[in-house]
XYZ file of C-alpha atoms in Angstrom:
231
model
C 7.778 -11.690 -23.320
C 8.355 -13.081 -19.984
C 11.152 -15.955 -19.685
C 10.816 -18.667 -16.664
C 13.018 -21.063 -16.206
C 11.199 -24.703 -14.876
C 13.540 -26.809 -12.739
C 11.825 -29.954 -11.811
C 13.129 -33.435 -12.143
C 8.984 -34.670 -12.262
C 8.808 -34.747 -16.065
C 4.850 -35.161 -16.024
C 4.591 -32.377 -13.610
C 7.269 -30.249 -15.431
C 5.317 -30.388 -18.489
C 2.142 -29.820 -17.176
C 3.435 -26.405 -15.764
C 5.231 -25.783 -18.809
C 2.017 -26.293 -21.111
C -0.136 -23.843 -18.562
C 2.439 -21.049 -18.431
C 3.017 -20.937 -22.479
C -0.760 -20.880 -22.553
C -0.793 -17.783 -19.836
C 2.027 -16.074 -22.318
C 5.219 -16.991 -20.494
C 8.099 -18.046 -22.517
C 9.726 -21.161 -20.764
C 13.365 -23.178 -20.314
C 13.155 -26.409 -18.974
C 15.644 -28.347 -16.655
C 15.133 -31.556 -14.593
C 18.547 -31.387 -12.775
C 20.535 -28.690 -11.092
C 23.527 -28.768 -13.463
C 20.694 -28.320 -16.399
C 19.551 -25.367 -14.479
C 23.091 -23.688 -14.053
C 23.839 -24.427 -17.520
C 20.812 -22.595 -18.876
C 21.392 -19.680 -16.324
C 24.840 -19.589 -17.804
C 23.527 -19.577 -21.672
C 20.395 -16.596 -20.703
C 19.178 -15.416 -17.727
C 15.586 -15.326 -17.156
C 12.738 -13.039 -15.797
C 11.915 -15.761 -13.149
C 12.901 -19.007 -11.968
C 10.388 -21.893 -10.498
C 13.123 -24.122 -8.623
C 12.350 -27.637 -7.345
C 14.128 -27.875 -3.757
C 14.332 -32.213 -4.608
C 16.844 -32.540 -7.219
C 18.590 -35.744 -8.291
C 21.917 -34.037 -8.494
C 22.140 -30.314 -6.398
C 19.914 -29.566 -4.226
C 17.644 -26.669 -4.944
C 18.773 -24.618 -1.844
C 22.612 -24.858 -3.404
C 21.042 -23.823 -6.932
C 18.916 -20.675 -5.125
C 22.330 -19.687 -3.183
C 23.929 -19.587 -6.461
C 21.524 -17.552 -8.329
C 21.620 -15.103 -5.605
C 25.479 -14.747 -5.317
C 25.764 -14.373 -8.922
C 25.668 -10.728 -10.015
C 24.366 -11.596 -13.251
C 21.396 -13.353 -11.705
C 21.405 -11.930 -8.217
C 18.040 -9.890 -9.014
C 15.792 -12.585 -10.633
C 13.061 -13.898 -8.535
C 13.203 -17.426 -7.385
C 9.987 -19.312 -6.453
C 10.751 -22.661 -4.727
C 8.637 -25.799 -5.338
C 8.642 -28.054 -2.022
C 6.851 -30.825 -0.723
C 4.907 -31.237 2.401
C 6.969 -31.672 5.314
C 9.992 -29.553 4.152
C 9.720 -26.459 6.360
C 13.587 -26.200 6.839
C 14.306 -26.184 3.352
C 11.886 -23.512 2.834
C 12.921 -21.507 5.739
C 16.747 -21.923 4.368
C 15.368 -21.101 1.131
C 14.037 -17.677 2.206
C 17.772 -17.038 4.128
C 18.948 -17.384 0.770
C 17.000 -14.966 -0.809
C 14.055 -16.722 -2.412
C 10.962 -14.970 -2.845
C 8.138 -17.495 -2.291
C 7.358 -21.083 -2.034
C 4.340 -23.172 -3.381
C 3.960 -26.670 -1.895
C 2.811 -29.796 -4.109
C 0.210 -30.676 -4.836
C -0.474 -27.171 -6.064
C -3.226 -25.469 -8.258
C -1.474 -24.649 -11.490
C -4.071 -21.236 -11.267
C -2.410 -20.278 -7.952
C 0.899 -20.978 -9.127
C 0.547 -18.804 -12.246
C -1.071 -15.926 -9.641
C 2.109 -16.182 -7.495
C 4.408 -16.021 -10.604
C 2.577 -13.118 -11.428
C 2.489 -11.525 -7.922
C 6.336 -12.047 -7.902
C 7.228 -10.817 -11.044
C 5.378 -7.365 -10.147
C 7.249 -7.075 -6.956
C 10.277 -7.448 -8.536
C 9.522 -4.794 -11.225
C 8.970 -1.121 -11.217
C 5.234 -1.619 -9.477
C 3.926 0.657 -6.695
C 6.279 1.975 -4.135
C 6.505 0.457 -0.784
C 4.038 2.651 1.554
C 6.675 5.388 3.364
C 7.240 4.264 6.806
C 8.626 6.531 9.806
C 12.370 6.465 9.856
C 12.576 4.315 13.150
C 10.197 2.530 15.359
C 12.416 1.643 18.756
C 15.307 0.132 17.797
C 14.463 -0.583 13.820
C 15.226 1.578 11.448
C 14.529 1.331 7.760
C 16.117 3.568 4.647
C 13.240 2.848 1.888
C 15.564 4.689 -0.749
C 18.501 2.615 -0.071
C 16.341 -0.230 0.705
C 18.353 -1.287 4.207
C 17.430 -1.646 7.321
C 19.047 -1.749 10.910
C 18.726 -2.670 14.439
C 20.434 -0.726 16.908
C 22.256 0.876 14.439
C 23.669 -2.658 12.710
C 22.628 -3.509 9.719
C 20.322 -6.644 9.109
C 20.141 -8.588 5.985
C 16.318 -8.938 4.501
C 15.058 -10.206 1.436
C 13.209 -7.853 -0.961
C 10.176 -9.404 0.503
C 10.817 -8.948 4.380
C 12.004 -5.470 3.688
C 8.619 -4.772 1.974
C 6.922 -6.604 4.947
C 8.742 -4.661 7.386
C 8.026 -1.168 5.974
C 4.642 -1.832 5.398
C 4.555 -2.767 9.200
C 6.132 0.340 10.274
C 3.926 2.604 7.834
C 0.851 1.300 9.671
C 2.061 1.279 13.162
C 0.037 -0.102 16.047
C -2.465 -0.980 13.190
C -3.533 -4.933 12.889
C -3.118 -6.353 9.577
C -4.670 -9.403 8.678
C -3.041 -11.972 6.559
C -5.375 -11.529 3.910
C -4.658 -7.776 3.806
C -0.970 -8.531 3.837
C -1.315 -10.958 0.891
C -3.426 -8.075 -1.392
C -0.763 -5.258 -0.240
C 2.579 -6.991 0.250
C 2.205 -9.996 -2.159
C -0.073 -8.457 -4.159
C -1.807 -11.631 -4.330
C -5.690 -12.564 -4.075
C -6.753 -12.676 -0.360
C -8.832 -16.079 -1.260
C -5.663 -18.138 -1.458
C -5.159 -20.405 1.623
C -1.237 -20.026 2.609
C 1.392 -19.942 5.521
C 3.338 -17.629 3.440
C 2.360 -14.685 5.386
C 3.350 -16.579 8.555
C 6.580 -18.119 7.306
C 7.713 -14.661 6.446
C 6.722 -12.576 9.617
C 8.601 -15.642 11.474
C 11.783 -14.920 9.888
C 11.451 -11.439 9.903
C 10.888 -11.451 13.768
C 14.125 -13.684 14.034
C 16.031 -11.005 12.079
C 14.678 -7.988 14.470
C 16.885 -8.988 17.399
C 15.970 -6.607 20.453
C 12.706 -5.487 18.130
C 11.526 -8.823 17.839
C 9.274 -8.195 20.505
C 7.511 -4.968 18.864
C 6.048 -7.171 16.087
C 3.164 -8.845 17.633
C 0.621 -11.582 16.751
C -3.224 -10.818 17.024
C -4.528 -14.149 17.627
C -6.839 -15.431 15.030
C -6.654 -12.118 13.165
C -2.933 -11.403 11.907
C 0.221 -9.018 13.350
C 0.735 -5.526 14.054
C 3.779 -3.540 14.564
C 3.756 -1.416 17.855
C 5.544 1.629 19.314
C 7.683 0.489 22.250
C 6.324 3.378 24.424
C 3.137 1.779 24.178
C 3.873 -1.770 25.267
C 3.778 -2.326 29.104
């Protein structure tokens, strides 16, 4: 049974999510503070952590940092719970290796879909499409799960790497947000989310001299272009 650690100081919300996750077949452990969460992680490594950013003692971003820094837990996916307007914290969370975020208030159904999608990506599911080895200054090593720009390695989260590899494999083809949700996130395209835009923004910032190759197609989505085709 898949074990999820729920970390949130809103007890009513924690109880609601706990009830629905158990009904969906998950095993849950609960924590209302950062210290409780760290204690839970020391006792048992879960399959996924659902982590509120606004905790009364330790910031959720610090909990995420410790999870990703510890060899015992760095492989564990982290989904962040955030309130509206906390974009800076979300960006920091992604930089620390968080896999997704859900904004409060949220649909419990959507939350469960997101958690299942994150778990599928973290598991031995379908492989990333095989991209060309390089596009302009950007190079990827799919087998080693490494990416380089101008010969220097860049640090990408697993989701950012999958997103980059997908763009490279579909070079020159426009990818809608809905298509990326289905193919990269493995989530229903019916869900309204800014997750795609947030991740593309972070990925573009990490691409250095290759950032202009990742183009926004207004009203549709994004595409990666061959530098030889740019004017």
